[in-house]
mmCIF file of C-alpha atoms in Angstrom:
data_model
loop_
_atom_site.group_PDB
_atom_site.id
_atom_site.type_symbol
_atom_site.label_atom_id
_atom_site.label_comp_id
_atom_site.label_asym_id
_atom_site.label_seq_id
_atom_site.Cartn_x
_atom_site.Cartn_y
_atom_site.Cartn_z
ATOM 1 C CA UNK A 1 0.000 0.000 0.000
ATOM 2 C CA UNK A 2 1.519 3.556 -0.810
ATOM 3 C CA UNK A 3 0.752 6.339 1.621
ATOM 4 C CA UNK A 4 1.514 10.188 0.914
ATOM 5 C CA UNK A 5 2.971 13.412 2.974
ATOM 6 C CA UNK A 6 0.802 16.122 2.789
ATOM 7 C CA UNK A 7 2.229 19.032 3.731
ATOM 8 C CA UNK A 8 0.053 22.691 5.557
ATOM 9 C CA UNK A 9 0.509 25.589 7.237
ATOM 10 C CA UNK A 10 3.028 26.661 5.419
ATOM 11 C CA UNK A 11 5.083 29.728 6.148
ATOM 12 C CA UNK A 12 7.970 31.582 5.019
ATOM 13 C CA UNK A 13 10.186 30.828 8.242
ATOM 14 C CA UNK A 14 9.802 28.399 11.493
ATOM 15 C CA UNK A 15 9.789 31.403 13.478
ATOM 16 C CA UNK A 16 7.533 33.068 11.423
ATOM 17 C CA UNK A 17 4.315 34.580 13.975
ATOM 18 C CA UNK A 18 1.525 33.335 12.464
ATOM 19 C CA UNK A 19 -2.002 35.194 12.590
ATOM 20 C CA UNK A 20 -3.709 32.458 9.733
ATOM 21 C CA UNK A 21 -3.367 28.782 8.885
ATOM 22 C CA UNK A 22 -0.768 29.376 7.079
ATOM 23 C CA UNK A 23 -0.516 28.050 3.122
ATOM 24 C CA UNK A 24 -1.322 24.713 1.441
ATOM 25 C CA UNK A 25 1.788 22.948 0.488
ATOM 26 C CA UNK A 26 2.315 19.615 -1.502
ATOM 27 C CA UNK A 27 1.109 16.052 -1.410
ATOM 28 C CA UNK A 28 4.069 13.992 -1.965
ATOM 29 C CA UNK A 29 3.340 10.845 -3.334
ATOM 30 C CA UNK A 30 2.894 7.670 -3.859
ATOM 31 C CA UNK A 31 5.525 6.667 -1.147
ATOM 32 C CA UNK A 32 7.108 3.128 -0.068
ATOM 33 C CA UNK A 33 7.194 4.948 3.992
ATOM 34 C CA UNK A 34 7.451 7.999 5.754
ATOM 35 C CA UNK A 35 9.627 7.683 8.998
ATOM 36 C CA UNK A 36 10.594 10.501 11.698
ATOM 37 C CA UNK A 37 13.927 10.078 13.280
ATOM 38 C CA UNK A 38 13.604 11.262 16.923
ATOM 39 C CA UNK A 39 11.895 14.521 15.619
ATOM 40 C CA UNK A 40 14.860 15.826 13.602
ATOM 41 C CA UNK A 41 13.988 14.545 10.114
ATOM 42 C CA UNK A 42 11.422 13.021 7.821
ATOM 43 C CA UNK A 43 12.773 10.010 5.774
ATOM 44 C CA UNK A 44 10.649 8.953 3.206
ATOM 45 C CA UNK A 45 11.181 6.119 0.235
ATOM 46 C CA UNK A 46 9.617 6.625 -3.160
ATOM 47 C CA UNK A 47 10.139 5.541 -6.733
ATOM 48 C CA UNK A 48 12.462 7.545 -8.898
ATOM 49 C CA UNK A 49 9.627 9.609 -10.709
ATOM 50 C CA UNK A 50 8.086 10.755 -7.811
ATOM 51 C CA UNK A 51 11.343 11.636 -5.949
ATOM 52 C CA UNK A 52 12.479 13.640 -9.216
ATOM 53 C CA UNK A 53 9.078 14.871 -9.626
ATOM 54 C CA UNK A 54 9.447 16.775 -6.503
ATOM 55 C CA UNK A 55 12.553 17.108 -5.367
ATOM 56 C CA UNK A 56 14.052 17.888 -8.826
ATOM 57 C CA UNK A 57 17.585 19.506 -7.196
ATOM 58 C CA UNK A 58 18.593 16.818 -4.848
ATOM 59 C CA UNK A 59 21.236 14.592 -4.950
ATOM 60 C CA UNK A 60 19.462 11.406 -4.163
ATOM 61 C CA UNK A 61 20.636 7.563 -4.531
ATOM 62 C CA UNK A 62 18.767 5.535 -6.360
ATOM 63 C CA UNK A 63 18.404 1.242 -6.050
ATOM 64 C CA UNK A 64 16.527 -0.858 -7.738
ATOM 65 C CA UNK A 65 13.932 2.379 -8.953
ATOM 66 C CA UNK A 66 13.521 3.343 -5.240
ATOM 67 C CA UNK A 67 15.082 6.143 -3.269
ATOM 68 C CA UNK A 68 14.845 7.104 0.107
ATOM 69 C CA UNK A 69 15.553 11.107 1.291
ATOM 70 C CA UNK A 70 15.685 12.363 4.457
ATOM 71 C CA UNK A 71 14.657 15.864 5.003
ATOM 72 C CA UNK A 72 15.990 17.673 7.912
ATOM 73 C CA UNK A 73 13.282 19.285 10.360
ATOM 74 C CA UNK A 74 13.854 23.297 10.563
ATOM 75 C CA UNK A 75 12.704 23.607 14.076
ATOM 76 C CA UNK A 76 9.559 21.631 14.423
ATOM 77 C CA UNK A 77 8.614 22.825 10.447
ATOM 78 C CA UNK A 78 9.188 20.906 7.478
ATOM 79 C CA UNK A 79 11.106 22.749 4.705
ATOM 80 C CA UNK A 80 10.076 22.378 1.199
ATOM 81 C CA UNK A 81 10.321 24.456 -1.546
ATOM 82 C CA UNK A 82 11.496 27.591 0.262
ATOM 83 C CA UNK A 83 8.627 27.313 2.512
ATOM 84 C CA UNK A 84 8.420 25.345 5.908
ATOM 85 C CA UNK A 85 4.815 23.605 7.401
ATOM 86 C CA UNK A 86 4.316 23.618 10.597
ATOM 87 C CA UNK A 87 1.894 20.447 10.015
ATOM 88 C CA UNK A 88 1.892 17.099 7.501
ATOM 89 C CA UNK A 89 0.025 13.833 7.464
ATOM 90 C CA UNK A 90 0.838 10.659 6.291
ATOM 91 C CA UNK A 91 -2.474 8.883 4.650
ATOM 92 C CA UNK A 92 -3.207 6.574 1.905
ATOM 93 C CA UNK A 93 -4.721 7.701 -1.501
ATOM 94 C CA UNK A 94 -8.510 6.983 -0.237
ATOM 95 C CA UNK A 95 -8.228 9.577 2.813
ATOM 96 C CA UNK A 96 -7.151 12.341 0.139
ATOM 97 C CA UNK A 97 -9.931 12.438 -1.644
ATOM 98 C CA UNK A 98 -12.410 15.127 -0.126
ATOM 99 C CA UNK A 99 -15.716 13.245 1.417
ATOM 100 C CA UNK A 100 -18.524 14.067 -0.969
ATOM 101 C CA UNK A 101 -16.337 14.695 -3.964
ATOM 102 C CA UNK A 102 -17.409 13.165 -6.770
ATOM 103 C CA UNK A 103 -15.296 10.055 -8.648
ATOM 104 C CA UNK A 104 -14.263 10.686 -11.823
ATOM 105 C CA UNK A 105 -13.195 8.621 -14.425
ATOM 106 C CA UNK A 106 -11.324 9.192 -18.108
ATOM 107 C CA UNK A 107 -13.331 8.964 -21.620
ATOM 108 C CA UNK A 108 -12.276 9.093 -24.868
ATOM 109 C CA UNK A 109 -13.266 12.717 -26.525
ATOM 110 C CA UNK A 110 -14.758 11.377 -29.330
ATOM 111 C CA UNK A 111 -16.967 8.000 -28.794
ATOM 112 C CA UNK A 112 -17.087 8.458 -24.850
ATOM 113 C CA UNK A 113 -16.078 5.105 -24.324
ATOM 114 C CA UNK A 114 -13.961 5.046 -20.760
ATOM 115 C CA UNK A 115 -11.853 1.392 -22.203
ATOM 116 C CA UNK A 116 -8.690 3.630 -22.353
ATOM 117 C CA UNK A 117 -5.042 2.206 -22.316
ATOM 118 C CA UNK A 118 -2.080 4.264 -21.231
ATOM 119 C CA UNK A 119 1.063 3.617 -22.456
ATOM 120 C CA UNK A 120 3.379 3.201 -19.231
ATOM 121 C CA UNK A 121 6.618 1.392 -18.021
ATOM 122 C CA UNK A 122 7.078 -1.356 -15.185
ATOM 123 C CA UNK A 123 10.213 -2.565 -13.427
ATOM 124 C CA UNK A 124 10.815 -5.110 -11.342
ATOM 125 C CA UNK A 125 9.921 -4.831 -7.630
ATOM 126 C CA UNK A 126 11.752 -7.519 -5.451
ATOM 127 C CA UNK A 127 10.016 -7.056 -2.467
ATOM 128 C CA UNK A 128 6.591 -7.595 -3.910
ATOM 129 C CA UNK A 129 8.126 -10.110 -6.144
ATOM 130 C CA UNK A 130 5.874 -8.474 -8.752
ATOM 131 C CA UNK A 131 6.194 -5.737 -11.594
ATOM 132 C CA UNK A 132 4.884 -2.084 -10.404
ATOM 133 C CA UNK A 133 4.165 0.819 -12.177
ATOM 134 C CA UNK A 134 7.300 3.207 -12.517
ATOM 135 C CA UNK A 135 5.269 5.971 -14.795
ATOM 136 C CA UNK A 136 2.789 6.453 -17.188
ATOM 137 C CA UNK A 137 3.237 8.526 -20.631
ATOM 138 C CA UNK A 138 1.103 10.865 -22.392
ATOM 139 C CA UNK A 139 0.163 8.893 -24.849
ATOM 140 C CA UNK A 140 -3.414 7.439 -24.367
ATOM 141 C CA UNK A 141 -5.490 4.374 -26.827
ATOM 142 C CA UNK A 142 -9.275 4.219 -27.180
ATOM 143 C CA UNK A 143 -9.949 0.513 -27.063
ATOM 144 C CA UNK A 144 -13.454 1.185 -28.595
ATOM 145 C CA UNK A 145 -12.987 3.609 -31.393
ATOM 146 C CA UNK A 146 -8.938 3.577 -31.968
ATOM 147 C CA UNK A 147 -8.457 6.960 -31.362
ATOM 148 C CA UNK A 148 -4.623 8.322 -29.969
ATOM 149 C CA UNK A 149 -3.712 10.839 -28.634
ATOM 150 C CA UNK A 150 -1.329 13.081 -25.717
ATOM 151 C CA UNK A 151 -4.526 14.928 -24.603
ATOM 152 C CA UNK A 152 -7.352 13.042 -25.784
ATOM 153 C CA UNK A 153 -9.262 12.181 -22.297
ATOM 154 C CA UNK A 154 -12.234 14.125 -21.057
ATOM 155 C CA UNK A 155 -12.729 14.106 -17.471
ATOM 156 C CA UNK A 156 -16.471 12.640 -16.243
ATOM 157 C CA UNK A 157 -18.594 11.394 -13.433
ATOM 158 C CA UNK A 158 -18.116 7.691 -12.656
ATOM 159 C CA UNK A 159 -21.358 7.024 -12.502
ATOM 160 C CA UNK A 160 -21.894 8.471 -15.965
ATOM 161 C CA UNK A 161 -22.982 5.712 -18.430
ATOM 162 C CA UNK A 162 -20.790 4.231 -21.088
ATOM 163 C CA UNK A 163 -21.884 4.987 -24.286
ATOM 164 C CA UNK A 164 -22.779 2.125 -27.020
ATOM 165 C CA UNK A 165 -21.811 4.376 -29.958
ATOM 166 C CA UNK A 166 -20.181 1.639 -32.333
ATOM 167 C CA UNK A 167 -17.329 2.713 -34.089
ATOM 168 C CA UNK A 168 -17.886 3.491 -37.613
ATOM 169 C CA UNK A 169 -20.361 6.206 -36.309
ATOM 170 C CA UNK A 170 -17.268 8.409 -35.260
ATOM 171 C CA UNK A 171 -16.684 10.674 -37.384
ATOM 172 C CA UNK A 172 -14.092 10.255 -40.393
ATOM 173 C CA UNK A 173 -10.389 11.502 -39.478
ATOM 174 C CA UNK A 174 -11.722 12.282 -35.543
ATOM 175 C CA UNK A 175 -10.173 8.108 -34.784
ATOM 176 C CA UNK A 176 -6.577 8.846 -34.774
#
């Protein structure tokens, strides 16, 4: 199971006196673990995209397609990004999601149809004894009507039916 860090309260400095909540900062994410070291850093563990992703500037050693980076506490704030938060959570994907938001679900711009494919690489995870998902690519396949395309998805409602257009009512050059 990954978890994430999500990261508020944000400030400029640990010292800063706050009068608000302070900003928003980052989920970081998906993560292997989050760990605090007798309340002097954060290490977490994460595949190589998502360690990249965000922290682009860091030296960080990588094994296998996992990397692990501890981030030094600046007080009792977590730095990131020129900011510090005076508050983070570790939680799984499900407790992200706001109660009451809607889920939503990929279709194909043309025909509607959410059987999409996503062209994405694997590697090997020896842990899980397994392949896992290392990153997905722009590139996106409508299994119904053949269309492809980098920004071809339309975000819906879940519960929105699929529709039953077949495919030689799509119109002519709209399939690819």
């Amino acid at each position: 199971m990954s978890v994430y860090l999500h990261l508020f309260h944000g400030r400029t400095t640990a010292t800063q006196d706050m009068d608000s909540w302070g900003s928003e900062g980052p989920t970081i994410g998906p993560l292997t673990y989050v760990h605090t070291t007798y309340g002097t850093e954060v290490k977490i563990r994460g595949s190589r995209e998502v360690l990249e992703n965000f922290f682009p500037h860091t030296e960080i050693h990588f094994h296998d397609g996992y990397g692990e980076l501890a981030i030094q506490l600046d007080g009792d704030c977590l730095p990131y990004a020129g900011k510090v938060y005076g508050d983070w959570s570790v939680c799984t994907a499900d407790a992200l999601r706001t109660r009451g938001s809607p889920d939503r679900k990929p279709v194909c711009d043309i025909c509607g149809s959410d059987d999409l494919v996503k062209d994405a690489a694997a590697v090997w995870d020896r842990e899980a004894q397994d392949w896992s998902l290392s990153s997905t690519y722009d590139s996106t396949t409508c299994q119904t009507c053949l269309r492809e395309g980098d920004d071809m998805e339309r975000w819906v409602d879940a519960g929105q039916p699929v529709p039953t257009r077949p495919i030689d009512a799509v119109p002519a050059g709209d399939a690819a």
